[in-house]
mmCIF file of C-alpha atoms in Angstrom:
data_model
loop_
_atom_site.group_PDB
_atom_site.id
_atom_site.type_symbol
_atom_site.label_atom_id
_atom_site.label_comp_id
_atom_site.label_asym_id
_atom_site.label_seq_id
_atom_site.Cartn_x
_atom_site.Cartn_y
_atom_site.Cartn_z
ATOM 1 C CA MET A 1 -0.081 -0.207 0.042
ATOM 2 C CA SER A 2 1.884 3.276 1.385
ATOM 3 C CA LYS A 3 5.700 3.510 0.925
ATOM 4 C CA PRO A 4 7.653 5.981 2.014
ATOM 5 C CA ASP A 5 7.885 7.606 -1.466
ATOM 6 C CA ASP A 6 4.414 7.954 -2.700
ATOM 7 C CA ARG A 7 2.552 8.501 0.703
ATOM 8 C CA GLY A 8 1.162 11.554 -0.161
ATOM 9 C CA ASP A 9 -0.502 9.690 -3.157
ATOM 10 C CA PRO A 10 -4.211 10.994 -3.156
ATOM 11 C CA ALA A 11 -5.579 7.975 -4.871
ATOM 12 C CA ARG A 12 -3.638 6.026 -2.521
ATOM 13 C CA ILE A 13 -4.672 7.687 0.357
ATOM 14 C CA LEU A 14 -8.297 7.219 -0.766
ATOM 15 C CA ALA A 15 -7.738 3.788 -1.481
ATOM 16 C CA GLY A 16 -5.616 2.546 1.629
ATOM 17 C CA ALA A 17 -8.065 4.574 4.220
ATOM 18 C CA LEU A 18 -11.241 3.757 2.197
ATOM 19 C CA GLY A 19 -10.226 -0.043 1.262
ATOM 20 C CA PRO A 20 -12.543 -2.444 -0.565
ATOM 21 C CA ASN A 21 -16.212 -1.884 -1.194
ATOM 22 C CA GLY A 22 -17.994 -4.893 -0.100
ATOM 23 C CA PRO A 23 -17.431 -8.285 1.458
ATOM 24 C CA GLU A 24 -13.608 -9.557 1.384
ATOM 25 C CA LEU A 25 -12.781 -12.732 3.310
ATOM 26 C CA SER A 26 -10.049 -12.250 6.575
ATOM 27 C CA CYS A 27 -6.766 -12.678 6.557
ATOM 28 C CA GLU A 28 -6.779 -15.884 8.412
ATOM 29 C CA GLU A 29 -9.275 -17.243 5.499
ATOM 30 C CA CYS A 30 -7.481 -15.984 2.670
ATOM 31 C CA PHE A 31 -4.182 -17.565 4.266
ATOM 32 C CA ALA A 32 -6.517 -20.972 4.570
ATOM 33 C CA GLN A 33 -7.341 -20.387 0.901
ATOM 34 C CA LEU A 34 -4.443 -18.713 -0.503
ATOM 35 C CA ASP A 35 -2.631 -21.739 -1.860
ATOM 36 C CA ARG A 36 -6.035 -23.215 -3.882
ATOM 37 C CA TYR A 37 -6.382 -19.439 -5.315
ATOM 38 C CA VAL A 38 -3.196 -19.486 -6.918
ATOM 39 C CA GLU A 39 -3.136 -22.677 -8.260
ATOM 40 C CA LEU A 40 -6.467 -21.821 -10.244
ATOM 41 C CA GLU A 41 -4.738 -18.702 -10.982
ATOM 42 C CA LEU A 42 -1.934 -20.385 -12.226
ATOM 43 C CA ALA A 43 -4.067 -22.659 -14.059
ATOM 44 C CA GLY A 44 -6.056 -20.390 -15.798
ATOM 45 C CA ALA A 45 -9.063 -21.145 -14.146
ATOM 46 C CA ASP A 46 -11.901 -18.385 -12.387
ATOM 47 C CA ALA A 47 -10.383 -17.712 -9.328
ATOM 48 C CA GLU A 48 -11.846 -15.235 -7.769
ATOM 49 C CA GLY A 49 -15.232 -17.156 -8.724
ATOM 50 C CA SER A 50 -14.142 -20.299 -6.362
ATOM 51 C CA VAL A 51 -13.020 -17.797 -3.793
ATOM 52 C CA PRO A 52 -15.501 -15.075 -3.912
ATOM 53 C CA GLY A 53 -14.048 -11.748 -1.540
ATOM 54 C CA MET A 54 -10.355 -13.084 -1.834
ATOM 55 C CA ARG A 55 -9.697 -10.385 -4.833
ATOM 56 C CA ALA A 56 -10.944 -7.714 -2.472
ATOM 57 C CA HIS A 57 -9.355 -8.554 0.446
ATOM 58 C CA LEU A 58 -5.828 -8.740 -1.364
ATOM 59 C CA GLY A 59 -6.428 -4.979 -2.400
ATOM 60 C CA GLY A 60 -6.979 -3.846 0.864
ATOM 61 C CA CYS A 61 -4.719 -6.045 2.999
ATOM 62 C CA PRO A 62 -1.265 -4.900 1.684
ATOM 63 C CA ALA A 63 0.584 -7.873 3.744
ATOM 64 C CA CYS A 64 -1.590 -10.702 2.408
ATOM 65 C CA ASP A 65 -1.107 -8.785 -1.437
ATOM 66 C CA GLU A 66 2.487 -9.607 -0.576
ATOM 67 C CA ASP A 67 1.844 -13.300 0.497
ATOM 68 C CA HIS A 68 -0.135 -13.972 -2.772
ATOM 69 C CA ALA A 69 2.186 -12.275 -5.239
ATOM 70 C CA SER A 70 5.207 -14.205 -3.421
ATOM 71 C CA LEU A 71 3.447 -17.572 -3.752
ATOM 72 C CA LEU A 72 2.229 -16.997 -7.533
ATOM 73 C CA THR A 73 5.612 -15.779 -8.419
ATOM 74 C CA PHE A 74 7.838 -18.558 -6.921
ATOM 75 C CA LEU A 75 4.883 -21.545 -8.458
ATOM 76 C CA GLY A 76 6.049 -19.770 -11.719
ATOM 77 C CA THR A 77 9.824 -20.274 -11.172
ATOM 78 C CA GLU A 78 9.453 -23.825 -10.033
ATOM 79 C CA MET B 1 -16.477 -8.532 8.509
ATOM 80 C CA ALA B 2 -18.775 -9.150 5.870
ATOM 81 C CA MET B 3 -18.104 -12.531 4.336
ATOM 82 C CA PRO B 4 -19.282 -14.754 1.414
ATOM 83 C CA ALA B 5 -21.847 -17.447 2.837
ATOM 84 C CA GLU B 6 -19.673 -20.302 1.609
ATOM 85 C CA ILE B 7 -16.532 -20.878 -0.382
ATOM 86 C CA PRO B 8 -16.798 -23.735 -2.855
ATOM 87 C CA ARG B 9 -14.822 -26.534 -3.281
ATOM 88 C CA ALA B 10 -12.516 -26.470 -6.496
ATOM 89 C CA GLU B 11 -14.019 -26.388 -9.735
ATOM 90 C CA PRO B 12 -15.139 -29.692 -11.074
ATOM 91 C CA GLY B 13 -12.761 -31.289 -13.717
ATOM 92 C CA PHE B 14 -9.830 -29.196 -11.959
ATOM 93 C CA GLU B 15 -6.787 -31.394 -10.562
ATOM 94 C CA PRO B 16 -4.497 -29.829 -8.698
ATOM 95 C CA ALA B 17 -2.917 -32.939 -6.863
ATOM 96 C CA ASP B 18 0.046 -34.159 -8.139
ATOM 97 C CA ALA B 19 1.165 -37.968 -7.196
ATOM 98 C CA SER B 20 4.585 -36.925 -5.704
ATOM 99 C CA SER B 21 3.141 -34.396 -3.679
ATOM 100 C CA ARG B 22 0.491 -36.193 -1.978
ATOM 101 C CA GLU B 23 3.059 -39.005 -1.557
ATOM 102 C CA LEU B 24 5.145 -36.652 0.477
ATOM 103 C CA HIS B 25 2.147 -35.861 2.742
ATOM 104 C CA GLU B 26 1.534 -39.470 3.055
ATOM 105 C CA ARG B 27 4.885 -40.261 4.322
ATOM 106 C CA LEU B 28 4.793 -37.429 6.955
ATOM 107 C CA ASN B 29 1.505 -38.973 8.368
ATOM 108 C CA THR B 30 3.591 -42.537 8.662
ATOM 109 C CA ALA B 31 6.190 -43.528 11.585
ATOM 110 C CA GLY B 32 9.557 -44.386 11.670
ATOM 111 C CA PRO B 33 12.612 -43.661 9.217
ATOM 112 C CA ASP B 34 10.395 -42.963 5.993
ATOM 113 C CA ARG B 35 8.954 -40.205 8.247
ATOM 114 C CA GLU B 36 12.021 -39.196 9.221
ATOM 115 C CA ALA B 37 13.256 -38.607 5.350
ATOM 116 C CA ALA B 38 9.888 -37.170 4.639
ATOM 117 C CA VAL B 39 10.607 -34.211 7.388
ATOM 118 C CA VAL B 40 14.281 -33.824 5.923
ATOM 119 C CA GLU B 41 12.678 -33.154 2.316
ATOM 120 C CA LEU B 42 9.921 -31.290 3.384
ATOM 121 C CA HIS B 43 12.862 -29.051 5.523
ATOM 122 C CA ALA B 44 14.664 -28.567 1.897
ATOM 123 C CA LEU B 45 11.813 -27.847 -0.003
ATOM 124 C CA LEU B 46 10.671 -24.617 2.834
ATOM 125 C CA LEU B 47 14.303 -23.500 3.080
ATOM 126 C CA LYS B 48 14.061 -23.431 -1.157
ATOM 127 C CA ALA B 49 10.731 -20.991 -1.101
ATOM 128 C CA ALA B 50 12.202 -19.264 2.458
ATOM 129 C CA ARG B 51 15.538 -18.203 0.316
ATOM 130 C CA PHE B 52 13.859 -16.949 -2.439
ATOM 131 C CA GLU B 53 11.457 -14.735 -0.480
ATOM 132 C CA VAL B 54 14.466 -12.988 1.544
ATOM 133 C CA ASN B 55 16.204 -12.814 -1.882
ATOM 134 C CA ARG B 56 13.185 -11.229 -3.311
ATOM 135 C CA ARG B 57 12.875 -8.690 -0.570
ATOM 136 C CA ARG B 58 16.954 -8.076 -0.090
ATOM 137 C CA ASP B 59 16.343 -4.451 -1.295
ATOM 138 C CA SER B 60 14.760 -4.077 1.797
ATOM 139 C CA LEU B 61 17.657 -5.274 4.212
ATOM 140 C CA PRO B 62 20.378 -3.053 3.032
ATOM 141 C CA HIS B 63 22.375 -3.032 6.330
ATOM 142 C CA LEU B 64 22.260 -6.622 6.410
ATOM 143 C CA ARG B 65 25.398 -9.015 5.646
ATOM 144 C CA GLY B 66 25.634 -11.939 3.591
ATOM 145 C CA GLY B 67 25.238 -14.759 6.269
ATOM 146 C CA ASP B 68 22.433 -13.022 7.774
ATOM 147 C CA HIS B 69 20.213 -13.432 4.650
ATOM 148 C CA GLU B 70 20.628 -17.063 4.928
ATOM 149 C CA ASP B 71 20.418 -17.054 8.367
ATOM 150 C CA LEU B 72 16.664 -15.344 8.025
ATOM 151 C CA ALA B 73 15.949 -18.067 5.427
ATOM 152 C CA GLN B 74 16.998 -20.628 7.846
ATOM 153 C CA GLN B 75 15.015 -19.416 10.682
ATOM 154 C CA SER B 76 12.161 -19.137 8.685
ATOM 155 C CA ALA B 77 12.404 -22.647 7.322
ATOM 156 C CA ASP B 78 12.607 -24.130 10.617
ATOM 157 C CA ASP B 79 9.110 -22.273 11.812
ATOM 158 C CA ALA B 80 7.397 -22.896 8.674
ATOM 159 C CA LEU B 81 8.646 -26.807 9.150
ATOM 160 C CA LEU B 82 7.133 -26.558 12.954
ATOM 161 C CA ALA B 83 4.071 -25.226 11.546
ATOM 162 C CA VAL B 84 3.180 -27.585 8.799
ATOM 163 C CA LEU B 85 4.211 -30.222 10.565
ATOM 164 C CA GLY B 86 1.625 -29.329 13.448
ATOM 165 C CA LYS B 87 -1.270 -28.563 10.642
ATOM 166 C CA LEU B 88 -1.066 -31.386 8.401
ATOM 167 C CA ASP B 89 -4.530 -32.764 9.644
ATOM 168 C CA GLN B 90 -5.314 -29.294 8.009
ATOM 169 C CA PHE B 91 -4.073 -29.956 4.757
ATOM 170 C CA ARG B 92 -7.746 -30.816 2.678
ATOM 171 C CA GLY B 93 -6.027 -31.263 -0.927
ATOM 172 C CA GLU B 94 -7.269 -28.900 -2.609
ATOM 173 C CA SER B 95 -3.952 -27.774 -4.016
ATOM 174 C CA ARG B 96 -0.786 -29.716 -4.252
ATOM 175 C CA PHE B 97 0.745 -30.602 -0.587
ATOM 176 C CA THR B 98 4.170 -28.401 -2.112
ATOM 177 C CA THR B 99 2.066 -25.283 -2.665
ATOM 178 C CA TRP B 100 -0.219 -25.553 0.568
ATOM 179 C CA ALA B 101 3.652 -26.022 2.238
ATOM 180 C CA TYR B 102 5.312 -23.208 0.997
ATOM 181 C CA LYS B 103 3.197 -20.327 1.634
ATOM 182 C CA PHE B 104 3.887 -20.889 5.541
ATOM 183 C CA ALA B 105 7.413 -20.970 4.221
ATOM 184 C CA LEU B 106 6.868 -17.756 2.380
ATOM 185 C CA LEU B 107 4.554 -16.096 5.091
ATOM 186 C CA GLU B 108 7.620 -16.441 7.755
ATOM 187 C CA ALA B 109 10.479 -15.682 5.513
ATOM 188 C CA GLY B 110 7.762 -12.200 4.279
ATOM 189 C CA VAL B 111 6.963 -11.206 8.399
ATOM 190 C CA LYS B 112 10.779 -12.134 8.876
ATOM 191 C CA VAL B 113 12.278 -9.700 6.978
ATOM 192 C CA ARG B 114 9.595 -6.923 6.771
ATOM 193 C CA ARG B 115 10.186 -7.070 10.702
ATOM 194 C CA ARG B 116 13.734 -6.769 10.547
ATOM 195 C CA ALA B 117 13.808 -3.823 7.679
ATOM 196 C CA TRP B 118 12.157 -2.125 10.226
ATOM 197 C CA GLN B 119 14.024 -3.187 13.204
ATOM 198 C CA GLY B 120 15.248 -0.045 15.939
ATOM 199 C CA ARG B 121 13.077 2.390 13.507
ATOM 200 C CA GLU B 122 10.451 4.579 15.115
ATOM 201 C CA VAL B 123 7.041 4.084 13.855
ATOM 202 C CA PRO B 124 6.059 7.126 12.799
ATOM 203 C CA LEU B 125 3.707 9.409 14.876
ATOM 204 C CA GLU B 126 0.065 10.193 13.693
ATOM 205 C CA ASP B 127 1.211 14.293 13.511
ATOM 206 C CA GLU B 128 2.831 12.807 10.114
ATOM 207 C CA ALA B 129 -0.035 11.506 8.838
ATOM 208 C CA TRP B 130 -1.983 14.663 9.026
ATOM 209 C CA VAL B 131 1.505 16.367 6.849
ATOM 210 C CA VAL B 132 0.559 13.206 4.444
ATOM 211 C CA LEU B 133 -3.321 14.186 4.003
ATOM 212 C CA ALA B 134 -2.130 17.959 3.762
ATOM 213 C CA ASP B 135 0.046 17.316 1.126
ATOM 214 C CA ALA B 136 -2.392 15.424 -0.284
ATOM 215 C CA ARG B 137 -4.560 17.944 -0.312
ATOM 216 C CA ARG B 138 -2.867 20.134 -2.050
ATOM 217 C CA ALA B 139 -1.872 17.606 -4.705
ATOM 218 C CA VAL B 140 -5.165 18.060 -5.914
ATOM 219 C CA ALA B 141 -6.166 21.477 -4.638
ATOM 220 C CA HIS B 142 -7.242 22.181 -8.714
ATOM 221 C CA GLU B 143 -9.861 19.105 -8.509
ATOM 222 C CA ALA B 144 -12.667 20.375 -5.742
ATOM 223 C CA GLU B 145 -14.686 17.356 -4.771
ATOM 224 C CA THR B 146 -11.048 15.307 -4.267
ATOM 225 C CA ARG B 147 -9.480 17.974 -2.174
ATOM 226 C CA ASP B 148 -13.079 18.155 -0.094
ATOM 227 C CA LEU B 149 -13.308 14.058 0.235
ATOM 228 C CA ILE B 150 -9.767 14.261 1.494
ATOM 229 C CA GLY B 151 -10.818 17.211 3.835
ATOM 230 C CA ALA B 152 -13.290 15.235 4.968
ATOM 231 C CA LEU B 153 -11.742 11.969 5.028
ATOM 232 C CA GLY B 154 -9.028 13.844 7.995
ATOM 233 C CA GLU B 155 -12.090 15.111 9.525
ATOM 234 C CA GLU B 156 -13.442 11.880 10.155
ATOM 235 C CA ILE B 157 -10.600 10.239 11.072
ATOM 236 C CA GLU B 158 -10.341 12.411 13.935
ATOM 237 C CA ARG B 159 -14.011 12.197 14.620
ATOM 238 C CA SER B 160 -15.623 8.651 13.832
ATOM 239 C CA LEU B 161 -12.828 6.513 14.984
ATOM 240 C CA SER B 162 -11.747 5.108 18.500
ATOM 241 C CA ALA B 163 -8.515 5.956 19.604
ATOM 242 C CA HIS B 164 -7.429 2.548 18.618
ATOM 243 C CA GLN B 165 -8.816 2.429 15.124
ATOM 244 C CA ARG B 166 -7.472 5.705 14.508
ATOM 245 C CA ALA B 167 -3.621 4.430 15.700
ATOM 246 C CA VAL B 168 -4.178 1.518 13.170
ATOM 247 C CA LEU B 169 -5.566 3.129 10.379
ATOM 248 C CA VAL B 170 -3.412 6.031 10.156
ATOM 249 C CA ALA B 171 -0.368 3.847 11.060
ATOM 250 C CA VAL B 172 -0.867 1.274 8.072
ATOM 251 C CA THR B 173 -2.616 3.287 5.526
ATOM 252 C CA LEU B 174 -0.970 6.336 5.785
ATOM 253 C CA ASN B 175 2.182 5.996 7.599
ATOM 254 C CA GLY B 176 2.937 2.803 5.644
ATOM 255 C CA ILE B 177 3.755 0.875 8.418
ATOM 256 C CA PRO B 178 3.848 -2.855 7.433
ATOM 257 C CA ILE B 179 0.552 -4.484 9.195
ATOM 258 C CA ASP B 180 2.960 -7.416 10.912
ATOM 259 C CA VAL B 181 5.675 -4.772 12.206
ATOM 260 C CA LEU B 182 2.669 -2.929 13.711
ATOM 261 C CA ALA B 183 1.136 -6.274 15.196
ATOM 262 C CA GLU B 184 4.265 -7.207 16.336
ATOM 263 C CA ARG B 185 4.788 -3.668 18.393
ATOM 264 C CA LEU B 186 1.164 -3.457 19.834
ATOM 265 C CA GLY B 187 1.303 -7.461 20.916
ATOM 266 C CA SER B 188 -1.444 -8.360 18.166
ATOM 267 C CA SER B 189 -1.277 -9.842 15.185
ATOM 268 C CA ARG B 190 -2.186 -9.416 11.433
ATOM 269 C CA GLY B 191 -5.809 -10.904 11.500
ATOM 270 C CA ALA B 192 -6.705 -9.043 14.691
ATOM 271 C CA LEU B 193 -5.321 -5.635 13.235
ATOM 272 C CA TYR B 194 -6.705 -5.620 9.792
ATOM 273 C CA LYS B 195 -10.294 -6.762 11.741
ATOM 274 C CA THR B 196 -9.802 -3.260 13.362
ATOM 275 C CA LEU B 197 -8.731 -1.491 9.881
ATOM 276 C CA HIS B 198 -11.822 -3.242 7.993
ATOM 277 C CA ASP B 199 -14.373 -1.705 11.009
ATOM 278 C CA ALA B 200 -12.367 1.657 10.953
ATOM 279 C CA ARG B 201 -13.229 1.858 6.721
ATOM 280 C CA ARG B 202 -16.345 0.498 7.071
ATOM 281 C CA LYS B 203 -17.143 3.583 9.667
ATOM 282 C CA LEU B 204 -15.441 5.882 7.038
ATOM 283 C CA ARG B 205 -17.093 4.695 4.348
ATOM 284 C CA GLY B 206 -20.214 5.244 6.256
ATOM 285 C CA ALA B 207 -19.765 8.508 7.449
ATOM 286 C CA LEU B 208 -18.562 10.322 4.479
ATOM 287 C CA THR B 209 -21.262 8.881 2.413
ATOM 288 C CA GLN B 210 -23.923 10.436 4.645
ATOM 289 C CA ARG B 211 -22.351 13.883 4.164
ATOM 290 C CA GLY B 212 -22.909 13.159 0.665
ATOM 291 C CA PHE B 213 -19.451 11.758 -0.959
ATOM 292 C CA ASP B 214 -19.651 9.522 -3.582
ATOM 293 C CA LEU B 215 -16.760 6.717 -2.835
ATOM 294 C CA SER B 216 -17.426 4.563 -5.977
ATOM 295 C CA ASP B 217 -13.990 5.555 -7.524
ATOM 296 C CA THR B 218 -12.185 5.322 -4.266
ATOM 297 C CA THR B 219 -11.952 1.428 -4.200
ATOM 298 C CA ASP B 220 -8.444 -0.169 -5.156
ATOM 299 C CA ARG B 221 -8.385 -1.331 -8.513
ATOM 300 C CA ARG B 222 -8.117 -5.211 -7.607
ATOM 301 C CA GLY B 223 -11.165 -4.537 -5.598
ATOM 302 C CA ASP B 224 -13.635 -3.930 -7.937
ATOM 303 C CA GLU B 225 -12.504 -5.088 -11.095
#
């Protein structure tokens, strides 16, 4: 989300402070579903349809978003 | 938190589990030398993932020496091994076992790197956040609607949120403190702080909507695709 050099960006401030609009997973649910979600993404399947609320959560939680990016990137290198 | 009623199972026809991954999971659930060999094998896989993550974030740790990175990776793999072995019965076979295990190593490494990067650094004060908001307001001085929305956001952060909600929201979203770092300093957890953040955001959305602001354009792009 906010990095030291872009903290003053108005769009980032509003997105960060107001977060996703609508249902989203919790961090615990996100972690529980992350492996399945990423494999579905890599398979080109409908990951968001299978795990509703995951995309919204990744948009609102920078830490889970980084975990998601890590797993996606790591599996991509395997 | 508003949650989907039920998380569906894997789509029909999608078969994520492969034979070698399944076999590793089965061997970990047995007893004797084969299990010991499986644990060693699992640790090697977790270490590979942890090294990947630490290396990926190497730029955020400029003050560390080469051996420190390896130490972080080893600690992450060790902690992930304990977590995986302690939760084996929670693996539901909805992905490859290795994918399921890797996420623990990546999480441990990511959290450790973020915390190490902030070690010894002071968490910015709330006062700094008001400067950030004022700068943002100036940046959109010619866009009346956005300027007014940012001004109202600052007012509602002060007026509508509890002290704890305000502290968490300001730290994470305005001052850029990683939530895992904040959790460590507050003796809390990522999940608990995110719940606080979620509730704070909902309050702010409600208050700003009541004041007549259209918030449909403010969601993070990934959240409304």
